[in-house]
Tab-separated table of N, CA and C in Angstrom:
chain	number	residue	atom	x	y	z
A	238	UNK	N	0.836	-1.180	0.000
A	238	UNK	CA	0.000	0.000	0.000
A	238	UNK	C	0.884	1.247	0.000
A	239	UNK	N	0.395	2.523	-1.179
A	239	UNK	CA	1.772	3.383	-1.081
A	239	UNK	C	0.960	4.522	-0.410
A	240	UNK	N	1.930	5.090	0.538
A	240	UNK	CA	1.440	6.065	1.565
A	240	UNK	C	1.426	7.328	0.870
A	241	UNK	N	0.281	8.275	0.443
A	241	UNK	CA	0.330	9.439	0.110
A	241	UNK	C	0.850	10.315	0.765
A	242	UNK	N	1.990	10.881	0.409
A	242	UNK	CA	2.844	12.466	0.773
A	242	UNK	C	2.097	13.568	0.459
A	243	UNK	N	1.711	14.334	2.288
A	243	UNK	CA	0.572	15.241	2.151
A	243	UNK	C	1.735	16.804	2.220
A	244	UNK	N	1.333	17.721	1.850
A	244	UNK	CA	1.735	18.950	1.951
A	244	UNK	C	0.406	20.099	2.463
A	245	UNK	N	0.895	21.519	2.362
A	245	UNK	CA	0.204	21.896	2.828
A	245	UNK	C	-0.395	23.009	1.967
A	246	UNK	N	-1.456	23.747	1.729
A	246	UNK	CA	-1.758	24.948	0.552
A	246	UNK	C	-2.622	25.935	1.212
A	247	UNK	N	-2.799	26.982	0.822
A	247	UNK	CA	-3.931	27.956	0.957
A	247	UNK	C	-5.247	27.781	-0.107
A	248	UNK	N	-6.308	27.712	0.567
A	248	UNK	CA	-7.319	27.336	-0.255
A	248	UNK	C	-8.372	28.014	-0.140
A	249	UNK	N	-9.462	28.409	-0.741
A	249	UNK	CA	-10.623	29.118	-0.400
A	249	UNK	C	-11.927	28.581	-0.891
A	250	UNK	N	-13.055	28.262	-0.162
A	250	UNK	CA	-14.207	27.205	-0.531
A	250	UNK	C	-15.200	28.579	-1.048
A	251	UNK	N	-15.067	29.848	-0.943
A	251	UNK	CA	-16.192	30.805	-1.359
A	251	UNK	C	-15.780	31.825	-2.233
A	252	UNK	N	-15.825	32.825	-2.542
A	252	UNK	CA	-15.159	34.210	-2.747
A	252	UNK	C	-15.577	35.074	-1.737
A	253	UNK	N	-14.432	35.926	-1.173
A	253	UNK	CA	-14.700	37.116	-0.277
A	253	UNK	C	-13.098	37.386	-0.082
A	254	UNK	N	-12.935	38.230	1.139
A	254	UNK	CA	-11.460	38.988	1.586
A	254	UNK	C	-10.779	37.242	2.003
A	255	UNK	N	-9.675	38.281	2.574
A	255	UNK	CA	-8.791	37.294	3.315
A	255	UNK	C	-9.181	36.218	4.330
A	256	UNK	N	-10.334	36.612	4.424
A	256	UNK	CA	-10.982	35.985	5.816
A	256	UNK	C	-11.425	34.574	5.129
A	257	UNK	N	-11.178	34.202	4.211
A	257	UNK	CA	-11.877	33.344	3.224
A	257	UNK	C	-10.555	32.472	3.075
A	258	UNK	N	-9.789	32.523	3.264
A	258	UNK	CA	-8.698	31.863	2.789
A	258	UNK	C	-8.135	30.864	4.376
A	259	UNK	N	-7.802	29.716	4.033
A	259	UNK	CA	-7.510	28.682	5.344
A	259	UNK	C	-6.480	27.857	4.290
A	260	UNK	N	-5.350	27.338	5.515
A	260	UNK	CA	-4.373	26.968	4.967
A	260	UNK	C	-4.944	25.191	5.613
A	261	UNK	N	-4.980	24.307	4.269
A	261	UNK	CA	-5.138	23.020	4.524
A	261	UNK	C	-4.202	21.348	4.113
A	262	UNK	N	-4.445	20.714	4.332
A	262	UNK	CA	-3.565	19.760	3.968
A	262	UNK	C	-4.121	19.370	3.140
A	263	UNK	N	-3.207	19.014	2.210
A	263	UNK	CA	-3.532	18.516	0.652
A	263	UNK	C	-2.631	17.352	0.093
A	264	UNK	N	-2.721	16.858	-0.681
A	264	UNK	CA	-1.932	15.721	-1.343
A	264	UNK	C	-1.120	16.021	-1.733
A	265	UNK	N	0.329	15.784	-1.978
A	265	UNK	CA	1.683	16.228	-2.158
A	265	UNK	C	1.657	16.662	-3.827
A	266	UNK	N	1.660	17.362	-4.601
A	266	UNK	CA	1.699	17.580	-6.308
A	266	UNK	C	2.193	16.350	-6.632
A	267	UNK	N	2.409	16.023	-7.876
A	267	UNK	CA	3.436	15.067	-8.372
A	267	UNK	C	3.633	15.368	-10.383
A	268	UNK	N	4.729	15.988	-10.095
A	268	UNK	CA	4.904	16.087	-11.382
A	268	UNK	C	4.816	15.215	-12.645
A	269	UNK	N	4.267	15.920	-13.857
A	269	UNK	CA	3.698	14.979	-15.408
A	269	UNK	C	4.657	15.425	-15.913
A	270	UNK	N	4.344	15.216	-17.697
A	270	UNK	CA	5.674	15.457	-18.548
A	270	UNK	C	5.751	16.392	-18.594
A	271	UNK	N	6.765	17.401	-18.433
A	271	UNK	CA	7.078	18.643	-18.512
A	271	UNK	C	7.220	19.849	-17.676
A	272	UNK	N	6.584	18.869	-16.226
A	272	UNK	CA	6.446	19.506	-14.862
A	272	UNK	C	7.388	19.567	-14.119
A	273	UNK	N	7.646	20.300	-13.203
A	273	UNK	CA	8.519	20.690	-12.297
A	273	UNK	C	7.348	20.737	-11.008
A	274	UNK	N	8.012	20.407	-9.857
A	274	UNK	CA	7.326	20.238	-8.673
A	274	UNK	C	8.655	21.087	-7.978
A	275	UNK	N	7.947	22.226	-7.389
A	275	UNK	CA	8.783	23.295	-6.626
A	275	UNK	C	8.297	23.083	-4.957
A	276	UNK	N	9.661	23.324	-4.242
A	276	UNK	CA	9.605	23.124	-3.019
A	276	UNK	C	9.090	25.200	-2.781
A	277	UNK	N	8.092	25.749	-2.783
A	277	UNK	CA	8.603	26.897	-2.533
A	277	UNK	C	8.997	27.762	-0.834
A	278	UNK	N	9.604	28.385	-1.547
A	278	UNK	CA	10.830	29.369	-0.470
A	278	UNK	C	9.807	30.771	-0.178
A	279	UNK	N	8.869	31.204	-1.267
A	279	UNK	CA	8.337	32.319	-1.464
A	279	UNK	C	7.704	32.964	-2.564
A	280	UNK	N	6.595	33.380	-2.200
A	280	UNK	CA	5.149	33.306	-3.084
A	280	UNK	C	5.110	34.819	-3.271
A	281	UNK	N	4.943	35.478	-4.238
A	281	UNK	CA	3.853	37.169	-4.675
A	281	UNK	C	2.371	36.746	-4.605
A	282	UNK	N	2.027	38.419	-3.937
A	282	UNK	CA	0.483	38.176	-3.822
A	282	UNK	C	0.317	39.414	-4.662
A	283	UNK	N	-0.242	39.200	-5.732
A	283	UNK	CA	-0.606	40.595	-6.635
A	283	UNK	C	-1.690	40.525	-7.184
A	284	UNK	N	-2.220	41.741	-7.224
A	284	UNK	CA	-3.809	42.099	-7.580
A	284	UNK	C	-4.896	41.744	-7.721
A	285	UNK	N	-4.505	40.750	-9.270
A	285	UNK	CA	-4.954	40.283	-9.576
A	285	UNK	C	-5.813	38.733	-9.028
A	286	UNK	N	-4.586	38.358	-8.141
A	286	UNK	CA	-5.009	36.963	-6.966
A	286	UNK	C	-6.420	37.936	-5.993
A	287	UNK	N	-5.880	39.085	-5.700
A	287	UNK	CA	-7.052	39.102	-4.565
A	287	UNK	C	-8.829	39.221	-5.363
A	288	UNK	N	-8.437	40.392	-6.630
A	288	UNK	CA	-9.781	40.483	-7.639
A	288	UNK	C	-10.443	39.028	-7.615
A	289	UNK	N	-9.840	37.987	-7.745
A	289	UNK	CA	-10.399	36.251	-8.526
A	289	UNK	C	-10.699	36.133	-7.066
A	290	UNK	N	-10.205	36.141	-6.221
A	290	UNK	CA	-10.673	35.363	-4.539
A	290	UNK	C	-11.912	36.124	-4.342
A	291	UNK	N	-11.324	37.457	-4.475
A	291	UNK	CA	-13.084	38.213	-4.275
A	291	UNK	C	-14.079	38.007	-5.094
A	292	UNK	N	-14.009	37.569	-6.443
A	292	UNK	CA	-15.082	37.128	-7.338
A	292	UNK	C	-15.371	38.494	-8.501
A	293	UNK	N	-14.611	39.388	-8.502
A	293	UNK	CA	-14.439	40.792	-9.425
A	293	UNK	C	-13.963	39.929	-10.606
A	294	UNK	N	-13.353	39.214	-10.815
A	294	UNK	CA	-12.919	38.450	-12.118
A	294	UNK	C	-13.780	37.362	-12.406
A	295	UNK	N	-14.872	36.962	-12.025
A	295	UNK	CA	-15.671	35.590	-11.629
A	295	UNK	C	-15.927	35.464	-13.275
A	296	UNK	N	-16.174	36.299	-14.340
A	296	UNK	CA	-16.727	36.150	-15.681
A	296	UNK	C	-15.846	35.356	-16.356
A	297	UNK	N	-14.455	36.035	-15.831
A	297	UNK	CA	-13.442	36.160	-16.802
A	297	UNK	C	-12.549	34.499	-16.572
A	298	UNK	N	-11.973	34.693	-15.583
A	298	UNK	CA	-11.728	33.342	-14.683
A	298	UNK	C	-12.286	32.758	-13.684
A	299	UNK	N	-13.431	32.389	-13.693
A	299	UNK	CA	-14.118	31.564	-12.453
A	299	UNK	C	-13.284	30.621	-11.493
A	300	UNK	N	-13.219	30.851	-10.433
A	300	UNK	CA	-13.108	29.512	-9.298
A	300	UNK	C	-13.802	28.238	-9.497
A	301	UNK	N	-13.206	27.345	-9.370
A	301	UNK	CA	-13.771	26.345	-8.458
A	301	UNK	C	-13.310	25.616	-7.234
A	302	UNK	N	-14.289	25.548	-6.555
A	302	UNK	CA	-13.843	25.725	-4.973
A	302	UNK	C	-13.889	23.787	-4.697
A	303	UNK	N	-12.927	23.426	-3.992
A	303	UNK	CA	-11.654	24.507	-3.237
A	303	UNK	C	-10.887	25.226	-4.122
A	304	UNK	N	-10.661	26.435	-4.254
A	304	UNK	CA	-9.905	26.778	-5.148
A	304	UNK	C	-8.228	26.878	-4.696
A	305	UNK	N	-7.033	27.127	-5.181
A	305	UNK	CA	-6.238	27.431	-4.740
A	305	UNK	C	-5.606	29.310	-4.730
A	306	UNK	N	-4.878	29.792	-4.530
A	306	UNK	CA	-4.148	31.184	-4.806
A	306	UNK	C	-2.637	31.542	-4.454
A	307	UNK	N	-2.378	32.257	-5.730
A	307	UNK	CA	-0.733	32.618	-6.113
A	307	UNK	C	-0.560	31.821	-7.469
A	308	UNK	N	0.450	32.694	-8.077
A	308	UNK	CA	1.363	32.490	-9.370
A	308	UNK	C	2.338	32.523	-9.428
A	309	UNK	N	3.102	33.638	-8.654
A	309	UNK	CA	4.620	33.790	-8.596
A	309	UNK	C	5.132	33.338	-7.659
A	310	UNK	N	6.246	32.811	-7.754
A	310	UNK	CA	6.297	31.914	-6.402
A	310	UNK	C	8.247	31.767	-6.632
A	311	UNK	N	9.031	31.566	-5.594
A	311	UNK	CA	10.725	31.072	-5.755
A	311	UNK	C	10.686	30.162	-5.121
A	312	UNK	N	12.058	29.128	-5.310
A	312	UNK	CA	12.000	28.128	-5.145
A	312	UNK	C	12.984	26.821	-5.108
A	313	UNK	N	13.030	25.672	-4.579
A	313	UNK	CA	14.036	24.809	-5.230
A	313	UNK	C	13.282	23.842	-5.449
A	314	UNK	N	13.753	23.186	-6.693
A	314	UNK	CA	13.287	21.996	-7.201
A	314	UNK	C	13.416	20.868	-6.891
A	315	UNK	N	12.097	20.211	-6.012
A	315	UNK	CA	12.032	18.803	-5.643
A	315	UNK	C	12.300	17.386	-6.338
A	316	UNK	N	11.439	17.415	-7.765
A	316	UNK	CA	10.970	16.738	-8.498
A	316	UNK	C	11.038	17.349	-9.777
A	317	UNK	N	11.477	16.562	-10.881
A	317	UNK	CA	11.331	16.675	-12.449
A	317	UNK	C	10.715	16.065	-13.671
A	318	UNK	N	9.609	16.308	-14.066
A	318	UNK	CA	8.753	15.438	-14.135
A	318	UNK	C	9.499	14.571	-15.623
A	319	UNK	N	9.298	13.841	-16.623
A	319	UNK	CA	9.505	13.449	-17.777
A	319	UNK	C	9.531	14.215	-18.930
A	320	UNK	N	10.851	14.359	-19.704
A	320	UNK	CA	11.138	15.076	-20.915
A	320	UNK	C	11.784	16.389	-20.055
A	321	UNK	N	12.023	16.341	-18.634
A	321	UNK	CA	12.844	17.828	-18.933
A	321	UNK	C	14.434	17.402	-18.309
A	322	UNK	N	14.926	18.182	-19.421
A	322	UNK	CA	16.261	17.825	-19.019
A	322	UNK	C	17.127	19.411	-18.820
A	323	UNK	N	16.359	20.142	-18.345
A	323	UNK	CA	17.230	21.335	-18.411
A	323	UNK	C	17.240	21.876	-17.170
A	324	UNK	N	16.206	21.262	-16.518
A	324	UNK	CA	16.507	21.718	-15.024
A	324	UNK	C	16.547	20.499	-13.579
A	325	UNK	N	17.483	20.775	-12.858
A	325	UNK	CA	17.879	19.389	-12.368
A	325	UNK	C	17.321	20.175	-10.369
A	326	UNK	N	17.266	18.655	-9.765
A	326	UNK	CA	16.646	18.672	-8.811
A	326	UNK	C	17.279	19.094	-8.058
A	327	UNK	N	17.054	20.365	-6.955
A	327	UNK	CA	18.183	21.251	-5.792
A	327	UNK	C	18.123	22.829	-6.714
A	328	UNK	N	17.928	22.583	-8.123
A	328	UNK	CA	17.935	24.330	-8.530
A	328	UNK	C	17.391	25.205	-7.868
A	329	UNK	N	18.038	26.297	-7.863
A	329	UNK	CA	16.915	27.291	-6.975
A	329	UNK	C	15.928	28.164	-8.501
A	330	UNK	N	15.086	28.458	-8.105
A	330	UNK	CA	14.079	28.866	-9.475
A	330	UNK	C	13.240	30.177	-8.744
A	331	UNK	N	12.947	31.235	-10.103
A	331	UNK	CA	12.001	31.861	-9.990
A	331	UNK	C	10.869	31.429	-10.852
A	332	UNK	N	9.926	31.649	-11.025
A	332	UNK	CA	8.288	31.660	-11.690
A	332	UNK	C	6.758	31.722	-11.933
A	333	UNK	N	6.203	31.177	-13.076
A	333	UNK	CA	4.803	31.072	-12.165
A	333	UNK	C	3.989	30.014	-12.674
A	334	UNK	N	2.999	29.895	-12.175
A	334	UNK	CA	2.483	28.499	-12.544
A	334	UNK	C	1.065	29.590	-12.734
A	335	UNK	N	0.505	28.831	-13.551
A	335	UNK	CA	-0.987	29.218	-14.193
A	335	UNK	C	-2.266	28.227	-13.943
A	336	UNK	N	-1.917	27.961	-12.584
A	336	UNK	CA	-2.798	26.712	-11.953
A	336	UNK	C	-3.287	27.095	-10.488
A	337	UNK	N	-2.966	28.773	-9.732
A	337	UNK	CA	-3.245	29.103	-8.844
A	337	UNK	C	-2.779	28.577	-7.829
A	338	UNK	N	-1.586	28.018	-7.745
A	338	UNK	CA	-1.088	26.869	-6.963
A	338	UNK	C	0.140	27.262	-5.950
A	339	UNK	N	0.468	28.673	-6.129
A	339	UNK	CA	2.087	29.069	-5.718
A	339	UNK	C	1.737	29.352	-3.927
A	340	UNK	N	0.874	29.649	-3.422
A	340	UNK	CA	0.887	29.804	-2.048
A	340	UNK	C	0.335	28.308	-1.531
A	341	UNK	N	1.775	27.854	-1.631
A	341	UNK	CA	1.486	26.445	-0.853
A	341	UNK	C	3.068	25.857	-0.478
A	342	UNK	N	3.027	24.856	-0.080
A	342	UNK	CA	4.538	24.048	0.434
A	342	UNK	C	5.053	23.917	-0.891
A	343	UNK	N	4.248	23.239	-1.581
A	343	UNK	CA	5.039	22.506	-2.970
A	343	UNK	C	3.890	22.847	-3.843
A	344	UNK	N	4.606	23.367	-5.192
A	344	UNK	CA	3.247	23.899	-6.903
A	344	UNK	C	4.024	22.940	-7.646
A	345	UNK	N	3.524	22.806	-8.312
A	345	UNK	CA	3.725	22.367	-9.892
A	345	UNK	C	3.410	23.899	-10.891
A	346	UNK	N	4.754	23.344	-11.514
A	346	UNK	CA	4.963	24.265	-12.737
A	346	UNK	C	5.924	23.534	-13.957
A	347	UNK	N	5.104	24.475	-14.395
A	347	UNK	CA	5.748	24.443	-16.421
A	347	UNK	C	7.378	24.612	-16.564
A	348	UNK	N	7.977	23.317	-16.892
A	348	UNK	CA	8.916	23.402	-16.982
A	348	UNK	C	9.588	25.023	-17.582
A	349	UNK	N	8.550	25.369	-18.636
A	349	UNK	CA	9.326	26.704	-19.439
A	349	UNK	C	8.848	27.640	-18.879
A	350	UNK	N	8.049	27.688	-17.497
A	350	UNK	CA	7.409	29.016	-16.762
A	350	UNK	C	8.654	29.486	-15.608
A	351	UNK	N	9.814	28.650	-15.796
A	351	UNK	CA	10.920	28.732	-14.525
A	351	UNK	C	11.967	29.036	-15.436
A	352	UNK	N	12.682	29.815	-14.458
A	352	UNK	CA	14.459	30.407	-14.692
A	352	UNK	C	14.731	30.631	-13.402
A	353	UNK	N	16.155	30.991	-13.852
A	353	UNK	CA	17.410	30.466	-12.410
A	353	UNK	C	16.935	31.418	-11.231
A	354	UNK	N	17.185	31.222	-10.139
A	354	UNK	CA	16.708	32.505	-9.286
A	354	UNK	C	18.420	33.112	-9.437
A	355	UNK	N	18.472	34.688	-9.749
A	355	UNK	CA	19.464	35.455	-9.686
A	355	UNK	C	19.859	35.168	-7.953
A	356	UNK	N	21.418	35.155	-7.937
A	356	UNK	CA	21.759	34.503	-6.963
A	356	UNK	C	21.891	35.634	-5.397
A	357	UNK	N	21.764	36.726	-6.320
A	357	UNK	CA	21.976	38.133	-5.177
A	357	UNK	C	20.670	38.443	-4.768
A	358	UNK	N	19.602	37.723	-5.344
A	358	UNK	CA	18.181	38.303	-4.914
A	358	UNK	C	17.526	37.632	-4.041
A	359	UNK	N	17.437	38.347	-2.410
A	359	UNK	CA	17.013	37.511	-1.338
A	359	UNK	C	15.150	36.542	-1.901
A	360	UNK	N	15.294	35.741	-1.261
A	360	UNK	CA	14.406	34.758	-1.681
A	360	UNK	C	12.742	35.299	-1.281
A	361	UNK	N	12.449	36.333	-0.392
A	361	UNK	CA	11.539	37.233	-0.611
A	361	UNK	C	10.970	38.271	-2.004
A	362	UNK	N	12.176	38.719	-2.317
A	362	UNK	CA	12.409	39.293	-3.563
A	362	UNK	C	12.094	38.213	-4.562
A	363	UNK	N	12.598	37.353	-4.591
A	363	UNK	CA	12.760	36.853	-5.823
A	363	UNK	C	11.109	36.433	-6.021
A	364	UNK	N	10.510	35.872	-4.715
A	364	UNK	CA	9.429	35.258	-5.267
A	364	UNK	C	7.928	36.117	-5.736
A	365	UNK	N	8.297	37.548	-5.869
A	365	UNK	CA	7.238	38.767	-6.347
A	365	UNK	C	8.312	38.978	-7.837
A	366	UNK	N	9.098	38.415	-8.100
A	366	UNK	CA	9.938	39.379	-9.208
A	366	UNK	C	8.736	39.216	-10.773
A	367	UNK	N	8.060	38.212	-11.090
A	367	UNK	CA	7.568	37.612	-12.082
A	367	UNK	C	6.003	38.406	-11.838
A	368	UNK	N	5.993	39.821	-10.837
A	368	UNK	CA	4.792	40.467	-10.744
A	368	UNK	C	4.060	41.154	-11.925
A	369	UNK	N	3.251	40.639	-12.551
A	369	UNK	CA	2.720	41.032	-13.778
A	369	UNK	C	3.004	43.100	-13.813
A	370	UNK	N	3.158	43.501	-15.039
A	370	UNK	CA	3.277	44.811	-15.198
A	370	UNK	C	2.481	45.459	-15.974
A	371	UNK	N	1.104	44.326	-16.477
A	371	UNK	CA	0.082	45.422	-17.224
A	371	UNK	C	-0.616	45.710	-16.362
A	372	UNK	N	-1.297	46.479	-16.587
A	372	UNK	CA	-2.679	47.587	-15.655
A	372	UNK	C	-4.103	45.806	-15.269
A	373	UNK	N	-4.462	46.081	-14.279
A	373	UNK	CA	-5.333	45.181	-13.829
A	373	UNK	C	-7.026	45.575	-14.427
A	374	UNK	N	-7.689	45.090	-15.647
A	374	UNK	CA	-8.801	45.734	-15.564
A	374	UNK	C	-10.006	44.646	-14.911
A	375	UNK	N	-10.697	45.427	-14.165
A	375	UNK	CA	-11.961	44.340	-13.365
A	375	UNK	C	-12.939	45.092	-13.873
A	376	UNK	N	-14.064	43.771	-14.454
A	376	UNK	CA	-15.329	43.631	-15.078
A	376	UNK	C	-16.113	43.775	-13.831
Protein backbone atom coordinates (compact mmCIF):
# COMPACT_ATOMS: atom_id res chain seq x y z
CA UNK A 1 0.00 0.00 0.00
CA UNK A 2 1.77 3.38 -1.08
CA UNK A 3 1.44 6.06 1.57
CA UNK A 4 0.33 9.44 0.11
CA UNK A 5 2.84 12.47 0.77
CA UNK A 6 0.57 15.24 2.15
CA UNK A 7 1.73 18.95 1.95
CA UNK A 8 0.20 21.90 2.83
CA UNK A 9 -1.76 24.95 0.55
CA UNK A 10 -3.93 27.96 0.96
CA UNK A 11 -7.32 27.34 -0.25
CA UNK A 12 -10.62 29.12 -0.40
CA UNK A 13 -14.21 27.21 -0.53
CA UNK A 14 -16.19 30.81 -1.36
CA UNK A 15 -15.16 34.21 -2.75
CA UNK A 16 -14.70 37.12 -0.28
CA UNK A 17 -11.46 38.99 1.59
CA UNK A 18 -8.79 37.29 3.31
CA UNK A 19 -10.98 35.98 5.82
CA UNK A 20 -11.88 33.34 3.22
CA UNK A 21 -8.70 31.86 2.79
CA UNK A 22 -7.51 28.68 5.34
CA UNK A 23 -4.37 26.97 4.97
CA UNK A 24 -5.14 23.02 4.52
CA UNK A 25 -3.57 19.76 3.97
CA UNK A 26 -3.53 18.52 0.65
CA UNK A 27 -1.93 15.72 -1.34
CA UNK A 28 1.68 16.23 -2.16
CA UNK A 29 1.70 17.58 -6.31
CA UNK A 30 3.44 15.07 -8.37
CA UNK A 31 4.90 16.09 -11.38
CA UNK A 32 3.70 14.98 -15.41
CA UNK A 33 5.67 15.46 -18.55
CA UNK A 34 7.08 18.64 -18.51
CA UNK A 35 6.45 19.51 -14.86
CA UNK A 36 8.52 20.69 -12.30
CA UNK A 37 7.33 20.24 -8.67
CA UNK A 38 8.78 23.29 -6.63
CA UNK A 39 9.60 23.12 -3.02
CA UNK A 40 8.60 26.90 -2.53
CA UNK A 41 10.83 29.37 -0.47
CA UNK A 42 8.34 32.32 -1.46
CA UNK A 43 5.15 33.31 -3.08
CA UNK A 44 3.85 37.17 -4.67
CA UNK A 45 0.48 38.18 -3.82
CA UNK A 46 -0.61 40.59 -6.64
CA UNK A 47 -3.81 42.10 -7.58
CA UNK A 48 -4.95 40.28 -9.58
CA UNK A 49 -5.01 36.96 -6.97
CA UNK A 50 -7.05 39.10 -4.56
CA UNK A 51 -9.78 40.48 -7.64
CA UNK A 52 -10.40 36.25 -8.53
CA UNK A 53 -10.67 35.36 -4.54
CA UNK A 54 -13.08 38.21 -4.27
CA UNK A 55 -15.08 37.13 -7.34
CA UNK A 56 -14.44 40.79 -9.43
CA UNK A 57 -12.92 38.45 -12.12
CA UNK A 58 -15.67 35.59 -11.63
CA UNK A 59 -16.73 36.15 -15.68
CA UNK A 60 -13.44 36.16 -16.80
CA UNK A 61 -11.73 33.34 -14.68
CA UNK A 62 -14.12 31.56 -12.45
CA UNK A 63 -13.11 29.51 -9.30
CA UNK A 64 -13.77 26.35 -8.46
CA UNK A 65 -13.84 25.73 -4.97
CA UNK A 66 -11.65 24.51 -3.24
CA UNK A 67 -9.91 26.78 -5.15
CA UNK A 68 -6.24 27.43 -4.74
CA UNK A 69 -4.15 31.18 -4.81
CA UNK A 70 -0.73 32.62 -6.11
CA UNK A 71 1.36 32.49 -9.37
CA UNK A 72 4.62 33.79 -8.60
CA UNK A 73 6.30 31.91 -6.40
CA UNK A 74 10.73 31.07 -5.75
CA UNK A 75 12.00 28.13 -5.15
CA UNK A 76 14.04 24.81 -5.23
CA UNK A 77 13.29 22.00 -7.20
CA UNK A 78 12.03 18.80 -5.64
CA UNK A 79 10.97 16.74 -8.50
CA UNK A 80 11.33 16.68 -12.45
CA UNK A 81 8.75 15.44 -14.13
CA UNK A 82 9.51 13.45 -17.78
CA UNK A 83 11.14 15.08 -20.92
CA UNK A 84 12.84 17.83 -18.93
CA UNK A 85 16.26 17.83 -19.02
CA UNK A 86 17.23 21.33 -18.41
CA UNK A 87 16.51 21.72 -15.02
CA UNK A 88 17.88 19.39 -12.37
CA UNK A 89 16.65 18.67 -8.81
CA UNK A 90 18.18 21.25 -5.79
CA UNK A 91 17.93 24.33 -8.53
CA UNK A 92 16.91 27.29 -6.97
CA UNK A 93 14.08 28.87 -9.48
CA UNK A 94 12.00 31.86 -9.99
CA UNK A 95 8.29 31.66 -11.69
CA UNK A 96 4.80 31.07 -12.17
CA UNK A 97 2.48 28.50 -12.54
CA UNK A 98 -0.99 29.22 -14.19
CA UNK A 99 -2.80 26.71 -11.95
CA UNK A 100 -3.25 29.10 -8.84
CA UNK A 101 -1.09 26.87 -6.96
CA UNK A 102 2.09 29.07 -5.72
CA UNK A 103 0.89 29.80 -2.05
CA UNK A 104 1.49 26.44 -0.85
CA UNK A 105 4.54 24.05 0.43
CA UNK A 106 5.04 22.51 -2.97
CA UNK A 107 3.25 23.90 -6.90
CA UNK A 108 3.72 22.37 -9.89
CA UNK A 109 4.96 24.26 -12.74
CA UNK A 110 5.75 24.44 -16.42
CA UNK A 111 8.92 23.40 -16.98
CA UNK A 112 9.33 26.70 -19.44
CA UNK A 113 7.41 29.02 -16.76
CA UNK A 114 10.92 28.73 -14.52
CA UNK A 115 14.46 30.41 -14.69
CA UNK A 116 17.41 30.47 -12.41
CA UNK A 117 16.71 32.50 -9.29
CA UNK A 118 19.46 35.46 -9.69
CA UNK A 119 21.76 34.50 -6.96
CA UNK A 120 21.98 38.13 -5.18
CA UNK A 121 18.18 38.30 -4.91
CA UNK A 122 17.01 37.51 -1.34
CA UNK A 123 14.41 34.76 -1.68
CA UNK A 124 11.54 37.23 -0.61
CA UNK A 125 12.41 39.29 -3.56
CA UNK A 126 12.76 36.85 -5.82
CA UNK A 127 9.43 35.26 -5.27
CA UNK A 128 7.24 38.77 -6.35
CA UNK A 129 9.94 39.38 -9.21
CA UNK A 130 7.57 37.61 -12.08
CA UNK A 131 4.79 40.47 -10.74
CA UNK A 132 2.72 41.03 -13.78
CA UNK A 133 3.28 44.81 -15.20
CA UNK A 134 0.08 45.42 -17.22
CA UNK A 135 -2.68 47.59 -15.66
CA UNK A 136 -5.33 45.18 -13.83
CA UNK A 137 -8.80 45.73 -15.56
CA UNK A 138 -11.96 44.34 -13.36
CA UNK A 139 -15.33 43.63 -15.08
Amino acid sequence: METIKKSRAVKFDKYGGVDVLNVVEVARPVPEKGQILVKVRAAGINPGEGAIREGKMAKKWPSTFPSGEGSDLAGTVEEVGEGVDNISVGDEIIGFTDNRASHAEFAIVEADHLTQRPSKVPWEQAGALLLSEQPLTLQ
